Short mmCIF file of C-alpha atoms in Angstrom, two decimals:
data_model
loop_
_atom_site.label_atom_id
_atom_site.label_comp_id
_atom_site.label_asym_id
_atom_site.label_seq_id
_atom_site.Cartn_x
_atom_site.Cartn_y
_atom_site.Cartn_z
CA MET A 245 2.73 51.30 13.29
CA THR A 246 3.19 49.38 16.57
CA ILE A 247 1.68 45.65 16.80
CA ILE A 248 -0.90 46.82 19.49
CA ALA A 249 -2.21 49.44 17.01
CA GLN A 250 -2.10 46.93 14.07
CA HIS A 251 -3.89 44.03 15.72
CA GLY A 252 -5.51 45.87 18.66
CA GLU A 253 -9.02 44.70 17.72
CA LEU A 254 -8.06 40.88 17.36
CA PHE A 255 -6.31 41.14 20.64
CA VAL A 256 -9.45 42.65 22.47
CA ILE A 257 -11.70 40.10 20.61
CA LEU A 258 -9.33 37.28 21.95
CA ALA A 259 -9.09 38.73 25.56
CA CYS A 260 -13.15 38.25 25.51
CA LEU A 261 -12.94 34.79 24.48
CA PHE A 262 -10.47 34.07 26.47
CA GLY A 263 -11.76 35.77 29.44
CA PHE A 264 -15.20 33.97 29.14
CA PHE A 265 -13.61 30.68 28.94
CA MET A 266 -11.47 31.55 32.26
CA ALA A 267 -14.93 32.84 33.89
CA TRP A 268 -16.58 29.57 32.72
CA GLY A 269 -13.73 27.83 34.56
CA VAL A 270 -14.22 29.76 37.71
CA GLY A 271 -17.97 28.86 37.56
CA ALA A 272 -17.36 25.45 36.85
CA ASN A 273 -14.75 24.71 39.57
CA ASP A 274 -14.82 27.55 42.20
CA VAL A 275 -18.65 28.22 42.42
CA ALA A 276 -19.32 24.57 42.50
CA ASN A 277 -16.79 24.25 45.50
CA ALA A 278 -18.51 27.26 47.44
CA MET A 279 -21.79 25.55 46.68
CA GLY A 280 -20.83 21.91 47.28
CA THR A 281 -21.58 21.66 50.90
CA SER A 282 -25.01 23.25 50.77
CA VAL A 283 -25.96 20.59 48.05
CA GLY A 284 -24.05 17.65 49.57
CA SER A 285 -25.77 18.10 52.86
CA LYS A 286 -29.25 17.96 51.14
CA ALA A 287 -30.03 21.84 52.43
CA ILE A 288 -30.87 22.64 48.95
CA THR A 289 -31.14 20.65 45.47
CA ILE A 290 -28.75 21.52 42.62
CA ARG A 291 -31.19 23.18 40.95
CA GLN A 292 -31.80 25.58 43.86
CA ALA A 293 -27.95 26.01 44.16
CA ILE A 294 -27.98 27.00 40.35
CA LEU A 295 -30.35 29.63 40.87
CA ILE A 296 -29.15 31.10 44.05
CA ALA A 297 -25.42 31.21 42.21
CA ILE A 298 -27.01 32.76 38.84
CA VAL A 299 -28.38 35.47 41.10
CA PHE A 300 -26.01 36.04 43.64
CA GLU A 301 -22.68 35.44 41.78
CA PHE A 302 -24.01 37.60 39.38
CA LEU A 303 -25.03 40.36 41.52
CA GLY A 304 -21.81 39.95 43.54
CA ALA A 305 -19.57 40.27 40.19
CA TRP A 306 -21.65 43.16 38.60
CA LEU A 307 -22.30 45.19 41.80
CA ALA A 308 -19.20 44.57 43.77
CA GLY A 309 -16.62 43.12 41.48
CA GLY A 310 -14.39 46.21 41.18
CA GLU A 311 -14.15 49.67 39.87
CA VAL A 312 -10.53 49.32 39.50
CA THR A 313 -9.10 45.76 38.93
CA SER A 314 -5.37 45.15 39.71
CA THR A 315 -3.76 43.91 36.42
CA ILE A 316 -0.93 42.61 37.53
CA ARG A 317 -2.40 40.21 40.28
CA LYS A 318 -1.14 40.78 43.94
CA GLY A 319 2.05 42.52 42.95
CA ILE A 320 3.46 39.39 41.14
CA ILE A 321 5.65 41.20 38.54
CA ASP A 322 6.79 44.81 38.24
CA PRO A 323 4.74 46.76 35.43
CA ASP A 324 7.40 49.05 34.95
CA LEU A 325 9.39 46.19 33.10
CA LEU A 326 6.98 45.84 30.50
CA LYS A 327 6.79 49.60 29.52
CA SER A 328 9.20 49.65 26.80
CA ASP A 329 7.54 46.46 25.48
CA PRO A 330 4.07 46.85 26.09
CA GLN A 331 2.92 44.04 23.74
CA LEU A 332 4.60 41.65 25.92
CA LEU A 333 2.03 42.36 28.29
CA VAL A 334 -0.83 41.45 26.10
CA TYR A 335 0.52 38.41 25.05
CA GLY A 336 1.50 37.69 28.79
CA MET A 337 -2.27 38.00 29.86
CA LEU A 338 -3.64 36.20 26.85
CA ALA A 339 -1.62 33.27 27.41
CA SER A 340 -2.47 33.65 31.21
CA LEU A 341 -6.21 33.55 30.51
CA LEU A 342 -6.08 30.57 28.03
CA ALA A 343 -3.64 28.99 30.21
CA SER A 344 -5.49 29.13 33.63
CA ALA A 345 -9.06 28.04 31.80
CA ILE A 346 -7.54 24.89 30.19
CA TRP A 347 -5.98 23.93 33.84
CA LEU A 348 -9.72 24.34 35.25
CA MET A 349 -11.29 22.73 32.38
CA VAL A 350 -9.25 19.51 33.23
CA ALA A 351 -9.52 19.94 36.74
CA SER A 352 -12.99 20.37 36.82
CA ARG A 353 -13.58 17.55 34.48
CA LYS A 354 -11.69 15.38 37.01
CA GLY A 355 -14.19 16.93 39.91
CA TRP A 356 -10.85 18.39 41.41
CA PRO A 357 -11.40 21.59 43.37
CA VAL A 358 -8.46 23.66 42.59
CA SER A 359 -7.85 27.12 43.35
CA THR A 360 -8.56 29.44 40.30
CA THR A 361 -6.25 32.33 42.00
CA HIS A 362 -3.61 30.07 42.08
CA SER A 363 -3.90 28.86 38.59
CA VAL A 364 -4.01 32.38 37.20
CA VAL A 365 -0.82 33.19 39.47
CA GLY A 366 1.06 30.29 38.19
CA ALA A 367 0.12 31.17 34.52
CA ILE A 368 1.47 35.00 35.30
CA VAL A 369 4.55 33.73 36.82
CA GLY A 370 5.29 31.56 33.73
CA PHE A 371 4.83 34.16 31.25
CA ALA A 372 6.82 36.72 33.28
CA VAL A 373 9.98 34.06 33.77
CA ALA A 374 9.58 33.20 29.95
CA GLY A 375 9.35 36.74 28.51
CA LEU A 376 11.10 39.09 31.24
CA GLY A 377 13.21 36.78 33.01
CA PRO A 378 13.14 35.17 36.70
CA GLY A 379 14.32 38.60 38.08
CA SER A 380 11.00 40.26 37.22
CA VAL A 381 8.70 38.02 39.70
CA HIS A 382 8.37 39.29 43.14
CA TRP A 383 9.21 35.83 44.62
CA THR A 384 8.16 36.91 48.25
CA ALA A 385 4.78 37.58 47.00
CA ILE A 386 4.55 33.79 45.39
CA GLY A 387 6.19 32.46 49.08
CA GLN A 388 3.11 33.94 50.67
CA ILE A 389 0.89 32.13 48.49
CA VAL A 390 2.14 28.80 48.67
CA SER A 391 2.17 29.09 52.32
CA SER A 392 -1.61 29.85 52.34
CA TRP A 393 -1.74 26.12 51.11
CA LEU A 394 -1.14 25.01 54.57
CA THR A 395 -2.26 28.04 56.58
CA SER A 396 -5.85 28.17 54.88
CA PRO A 397 -7.17 24.51 55.04
CA LEU A 398 -5.35 24.40 58.57
CA LEU A 399 -7.12 27.42 60.10
CA ALA A 400 -10.54 26.54 58.75
CA GLY A 401 -10.21 22.83 59.75
CA VAL A 402 -9.61 23.55 63.26
CA ILE A 403 -12.66 26.30 63.31
CA ALA A 404 -15.00 23.67 61.63
CA TYR A 405 -13.88 20.97 63.92
CA LEU A 406 -14.73 23.29 67.04
CA LEU A 407 -17.75 24.49 65.76
CA PHE A 408 -19.11 20.91 64.68
CA ARG A 409 -18.09 19.52 68.08
CA SER A 410 -19.79 22.42 69.93
CA ILE A 411 -23.21 21.70 68.01
CA GLN A 412 -22.65 17.94 68.82
CA ARG A 413 -21.94 18.64 72.78
CA LEU A 414 -24.84 21.35 72.79
CA ILE A 415 -27.47 19.98 70.44
CA PHE A 416 -27.07 16.14 69.37
CA GLU A 417 -25.89 14.85 73.08
CA ASN A 418 -28.73 16.61 74.79
CA ASP A 419 -31.69 14.46 76.38
CA ASP A 420 -33.85 16.68 73.80
CA PRO A 421 -31.92 17.55 70.96
CA PHE A 422 -35.00 19.11 69.26
CA ALA A 423 -35.55 21.48 72.27
CA ALA A 424 -31.96 22.21 72.61
CA ALA A 425 -31.73 22.98 68.78
CA LYS A 426 -34.66 25.52 69.46
CA ARG A 427 -32.35 26.96 72.43
CA TYR A 428 -29.03 27.43 70.96
CA VAL A 429 -29.54 27.52 67.20
CA PRO A 430 -30.54 31.40 67.51
CA GLY A 431 -26.77 31.98 68.70
CA TYR A 432 -25.42 30.14 65.76
CA MET A 433 -27.64 32.28 63.57
CA PHE A 434 -26.35 35.62 65.09
CA LEU A 435 -23.04 34.13 64.23
CA VAL A 436 -24.14 33.33 60.72
CA GLY A 437 -25.26 36.92 60.19
CA PHE A 438 -22.24 38.42 61.75
CA ILE A 439 -19.40 36.59 59.89
CA ILE A 440 -21.35 36.49 56.42
CA ALA A 441 -21.81 40.18 56.82
CA MET A 442 -18.43 40.78 57.66
CA VAL A 443 -17.29 38.47 54.56
CA THR A 444 -19.48 40.58 52.25
CA LEU A 445 -18.76 43.84 53.58
CA LEU A 446 -14.59 43.04 53.62
CA LYS A 447 -14.44 41.16 50.72
CA GLY A 448 -17.70 41.96 48.46
CA LEU A 449 -18.22 45.53 48.93
CA SER A 450 -14.51 46.67 49.46
CA HIS A 451 -14.58 47.80 45.46
CA LEU A 452 -17.96 49.55 45.22
CA GLY A 453 -16.66 52.89 46.55
CA LEU A 454 -17.68 52.22 50.22
CA PRO A 455 -14.54 52.94 52.05
CA LEU A 456 -15.74 51.07 55.24
CA GLY A 457 -12.84 50.33 57.77
CA PHE A 458 -12.65 47.19 59.82
CA GLY A 459 -14.13 48.89 62.74
CA GLU A 460 -17.07 49.88 60.94
CA SER A 461 -17.82 46.81 59.13
CA LEU A 462 -17.77 45.13 62.61
CA LEU A 463 -20.29 47.24 64.05
CA LEU A 464 -22.75 47.01 60.94
CA SER A 465 -22.34 43.09 60.96
CA LEU A 466 -23.21 43.04 64.68
CA GLY A 467 -26.34 44.50 63.96
CA ILE A 468 -26.91 42.28 60.78
CA GLY A 469 -26.46 39.41 63.10
CA ALA A 470 -28.92 40.51 65.55
CA VAL A 471 -31.51 41.14 62.43
CA VAL A 472 -30.71 37.44 61.37
CA MET A 473 -31.18 35.94 64.56
CA LEU A 474 -34.75 37.73 64.99
CA ILE A 475 -35.58 36.46 61.56
CA GLY A 476 -34.19 32.96 62.28
CA ILE A 477 -36.11 32.73 65.64
CA LEU A 478 -39.31 33.53 63.58
CA LEU A 479 -38.80 30.77 60.98
CA GLU A 480 -37.78 28.46 63.83
CA ARG A 481 -41.38 28.74 65.32
CA ARG A 482 -42.85 26.98 62.00
CA ILE A 483 -40.85 23.92 62.32
CA GLY A 484 -42.48 21.32 64.46
CA ARG A 485 -41.13 17.88 65.64
CA THR A 486 -40.86 15.62 62.70
CA LYS A 487 -40.70 11.83 64.22
CA LYS A 488 -39.90 9.08 61.81
CA SER A 489 -40.06 5.70 62.95
CA ASP A 490 -36.03 5.30 63.21
CA ASP A 491 -35.82 8.63 64.70
CA ARG A 492 -35.68 8.33 68.06
CA PHE A 493 -34.29 11.45 69.09
CA SER A 494 -35.84 14.07 66.63
CA PHE A 495 -32.90 14.35 64.79
CA SER A 496 -34.73 15.13 61.58
CA GLY A 497 -36.38 18.30 63.09
CA VAL A 498 -32.95 19.35 64.34
CA GLU A 499 -31.39 19.26 60.75
CA GLN A 500 -34.49 21.02 59.21
CA ILE A 501 -33.53 23.80 61.57
CA PHE A 502 -29.81 23.66 60.27
CA GLY A 503 -31.24 23.47 56.67
CA VAL A 504 -32.72 26.89 57.21
CA LEU A 505 -29.32 28.23 58.12
CA MET A 506 -27.51 26.75 55.00
CA MET A 507 -29.99 28.60 52.90
CA PHE A 508 -28.54 32.17 54.36
CA THR A 509 -24.80 30.63 53.91
CA ALA A 510 -25.42 29.60 50.56
CA CYS A 511 -26.53 33.03 49.12
CA ALA A 512 -24.28 34.90 51.12
CA MET A 513 -21.24 32.82 49.99
CA ALA A 514 -22.35 33.36 46.58
CA PHE A 515 -22.50 37.05 46.62
CA ALA A 516 -18.91 37.41 48.35
CA HIS A 517 -17.32 34.85 46.08
CA GLY A 518 -18.83 36.60 42.93
CA SER A 519 -17.35 39.54 43.84
CA ASN A 520 -14.24 38.49 44.91
CA ASP A 521 -13.27 35.89 42.42
CA VAL A 522 -14.57 37.51 38.96
CA ALA A 523 -11.28 39.60 39.39
CA ASN A 524 -9.48 36.30 38.42
CA ALA A 525 -11.25 35.97 34.85
CA VAL A 526 -11.64 39.92 34.39
CA GLY A 527 -8.37 41.01 35.89
CA PRO A 528 -6.08 39.99 32.67
CA LEU A 529 -8.99 40.97 30.45
CA ALA A 530 -9.37 44.29 31.47
CA ALA A 531 -5.35 44.74 31.37
CA VAL A 532 -5.47 43.96 27.65
CA VAL A 533 -8.31 46.10 27.03
CA SER A 534 -6.35 49.10 28.55
CA VAL A 535 -3.13 48.60 27.13
CA VAL A 536 -5.25 48.64 23.49
CA ALA A 537 -7.13 51.63 24.47
CA HIS A 538 -4.30 53.32 25.83
CA GLN A 539 -2.09 52.52 22.62
CA GLY A 540 0.22 50.64 24.44
CA SER A 541 0.82 52.31 27.57
CA VAL A 542 1.35 50.19 30.67
CA GLY A 543 -0.65 50.97 34.27
CA ALA A 544 -0.45 49.34 37.24
CA SER A 545 -4.18 49.17 37.37
CA ALA A 546 -7.02 49.39 34.67
CA GLU A 547 -10.46 50.92 34.52
CA LEU A 548 -12.92 48.04 34.36
CA PRO A 549 -15.68 48.89 31.94
CA TRP A 550 -19.23 47.56 33.06
CA TRP A 551 -19.51 44.94 30.14
CA ILE A 552 -16.49 43.16 31.05
CA LEU A 553 -18.02 42.49 34.61
CA ILE A 554 -21.13 41.36 32.89
CA LEU A 555 -18.81 38.91 30.51
CA GLY A 556 -17.24 37.88 33.77
CA GLY A 557 -20.28 37.16 35.65
CA GLY A 558 -22.11 35.31 32.44
CA GLY A 559 -19.18 32.96 31.89
CA ILE A 560 -19.10 31.99 35.77
CA VAL A 561 -23.02 31.08 35.40
CA VAL A 562 -22.40 29.18 32.27
CA GLY A 563 -19.66 27.11 33.98
CA LEU A 564 -21.71 26.25 36.92
CA VAL A 565 -24.81 24.95 35.01
CA THR A 566 -22.89 23.24 32.31
CA TYR A 567 -20.07 21.61 34.47
CA GLY A 568 -20.19 22.41 38.15
CA HIS A 569 -21.83 19.41 39.18
CA LYS A 570 -18.59 17.09 39.39
CA VAL A 571 -16.86 19.75 41.78
CA ILE A 572 -19.74 19.74 43.98
CA ALA A 573 -20.01 15.99 44.15
CA THR A 574 -16.68 16.04 45.22
CA VAL A 575 -16.67 18.50 47.95
CA GLY A 576 -20.26 17.77 49.10
CA THR A 577 -20.27 13.89 49.31
CA GLY A 578 -16.80 12.76 48.10
CA ILE A 579 -14.56 13.90 51.46
CA THR A 580 -17.08 13.05 53.93
CA GLU A 581 -20.80 12.29 54.45
CA LEU A 582 -22.66 16.11 55.10
CA THR A 583 -25.94 16.55 56.93
CA PRO A 584 -27.14 20.36 57.02
CA SER A 585 -25.38 20.71 60.43
CA ARG A 586 -22.03 19.24 59.26
CA GLY A 587 -22.45 21.63 56.17
CA PHE A 588 -23.32 24.57 58.34
CA ALA A 589 -20.29 24.13 60.49
CA ALA A 590 -18.15 24.01 57.42
CA THR A 591 -19.50 26.91 55.52
CA LEU A 592 -19.29 29.30 58.56
CA ALA A 593 -16.00 27.81 59.46
CA ALA A 594 -14.79 28.82 55.81
CA ALA A 595 -16.47 32.09 55.87
CA THR A 596 -14.74 32.79 59.44
CA THR A 597 -11.23 32.04 57.99
CA VAL A 598 -11.96 34.45 55.18
CA VAL A 599 -12.98 37.20 57.45
CA LEU A 600 -9.72 36.63 59.56
CA ALA A 601 -7.53 36.59 56.86
CA SER A 602 -9.34 39.72 55.35
CA GLY A 603 -8.59 41.58 58.99
CA THR A 604 -5.08 40.28 59.09
CA GLY A 605 -3.78 40.40 55.44
CA LEU A 606 -3.02 36.66 55.38
CA PRO A 607 -2.95 35.34 51.91
CA ILE A 608 -5.79 32.48 51.65
CA SER A 609 -7.60 30.46 48.88
CA THR A 610 -11.61 30.34 49.14
CA THR A 611 -11.28 26.88 47.73
CA HIS A 612 -8.49 25.32 50.13
CA THR A 613 -10.43 26.91 53.08
CA LEU A 614 -13.91 25.37 52.07
CA VAL A 615 -11.96 21.81 51.61
CA GLY A 616 -10.17 22.15 54.99
CA ALA A 617 -13.63 23.20 56.60
CA VAL A 618 -15.12 19.86 55.22
CA LEU A 619 -12.00 17.92 56.35
CA GLY A 620 -12.56 19.19 59.98
CA VAL A 621 -16.16 18.42 60.08
CA GLY A 622 -15.27 14.68 59.01
CA LEU A 623 -12.40 14.73 61.82
CA ALA A 624 -15.11 15.64 64.51
CA ARG A 625 -16.32 12.25 63.61
CA GLY A 626 -13.17 10.25 63.74
CA MET A 627 -10.70 9.33 60.86
CA ARG A 628 -13.12 6.64 59.69
CA ALA A 629 -15.52 9.32 58.46
CA LEU A 630 -12.84 10.51 55.77
CA ASN A 631 -12.29 9.47 52.37
CA LEU A 632 -8.43 9.54 52.52
CA ARG A 633 -8.25 8.51 48.82
CA VAL A 634 -10.43 11.33 47.41
CA LEU A 635 -8.12 13.58 49.89
CA GLY A 636 -5.12 12.74 48.64
CA THR A 637 -6.04 13.15 44.85
CA ILE A 638 -7.16 17.08 46.17
CA VAL A 639 -3.79 17.65 47.63
CA ILE A 640 -1.93 16.66 44.88
CA SER A 641 -4.09 18.60 42.50
CA TRP A 642 -3.60 21.65 44.37
CA LEU A 643 0.56 21.08 44.25
CA VAL A 644 0.05 20.90 40.33
CA THR A 645 -1.98 23.97 39.92
CA LEU A 646 0.77 26.55 39.92
CA PRO A 647 3.35 24.67 37.90
CA ALA A 648 0.59 23.47 35.40
CA GLY A 649 -0.44 26.93 34.97
CA ALA A 650 3.00 28.22 34.23
CA ALA A 651 4.19 25.56 31.97
CA LEU A 652 0.80 26.02 29.93
CA SER A 653 1.35 29.88 29.82
CA ILE A 654 5.01 29.69 28.54
CA VAL A 655 3.84 27.41 25.78
CA PHE A 656 1.14 29.78 24.78
CA PHE A 657 3.16 32.79 25.06
CA PHE A 658 5.77 31.82 22.79
CA MET A 659 3.21 30.89 20.26
CA LEU A 660 1.38 34.15 20.53
CA LYS A 661 4.91 36.21 20.34
CA GLY A 662 5.80 34.03 17.08
CA MET A 663 2.28 34.60 15.53
CA PHE A 664 2.34 38.04 16.03
CA GLY A 665 6.03 38.63 15.62
#
């Protein structure tokens, strides 16, 4: 009787527990990061952010989180090497889930926005090197991931800088900022509808059995952008000039208009994020369930039962509600002071970067992208607008994520191997 046949049920129970813990970490860190700009700019309250996340993250995870999830994340290891010894895959995936979840818990407690994808990748590399030897790892894939540490924040930062400078030039430096906002904001609304639709179609719905190509997504997104612009124009008409005693230029009315935009971006970012990043938590879980169900046969991909996506979506929501406030504070207020117009520029820049990456196949991290975008908005106001101490801590936490995931994974891999023999 094989080890998998003997302990199959126990492996599935452990995978569910560790998978939920990992999904909790994704909610506490990654989702909080996606909501940070909206909450930090005071466009929505933390309670509204949690409600948006509960609905849209969960919908994204459940509807678009994948019919088939690649169990060996991003082609990091060669599944053929595990066919002769399938229990190694089970130990490795359990170790990877637990290692990633613990690192995410530490990072969330400290308020560091780290990449959940990178912590999973680091953990899988750790178990592969320990259990199969360094030759089993596709090091070129790791090289691409490391290069994304630079490309993600840099690209998003440049786009955010240019976007916010355009808002400053066209609206805030105008003689009548409120009238200028009414004139130019519909254009930004079109951009929001277009970019967010592209993110959702390319990242969110790619698993739903809707085989849309880049060109079809582009045409559909142009139509959605036009609809959002029309809705925005109608909503905009309801916002009147609000004069405060210390507000000579009607800036608060302008920020109110951008506040409306932030609601759109928050909902769509949550949906796209839920659909994409739930795979971090459920990919290794699906691998264990698949190996046990098939009595030890290792495939490169695993069918995803519906309950796994619900478990992942539920864990994400619990993580955000219980622990998300720390990372929200770092991204929303720690790096630079955000207003709705600045938060809008940062979120739209991050979404644009995701679209460009999906279209060109560049490996990026949503976390690094958003932090880079917030940094770009801060730079548009000068170096003094940035909290360099917080930035330094974030960069160090990014560098530590891969090795931390790997080291913890190696420890848990040998512990599990020792326990089950």
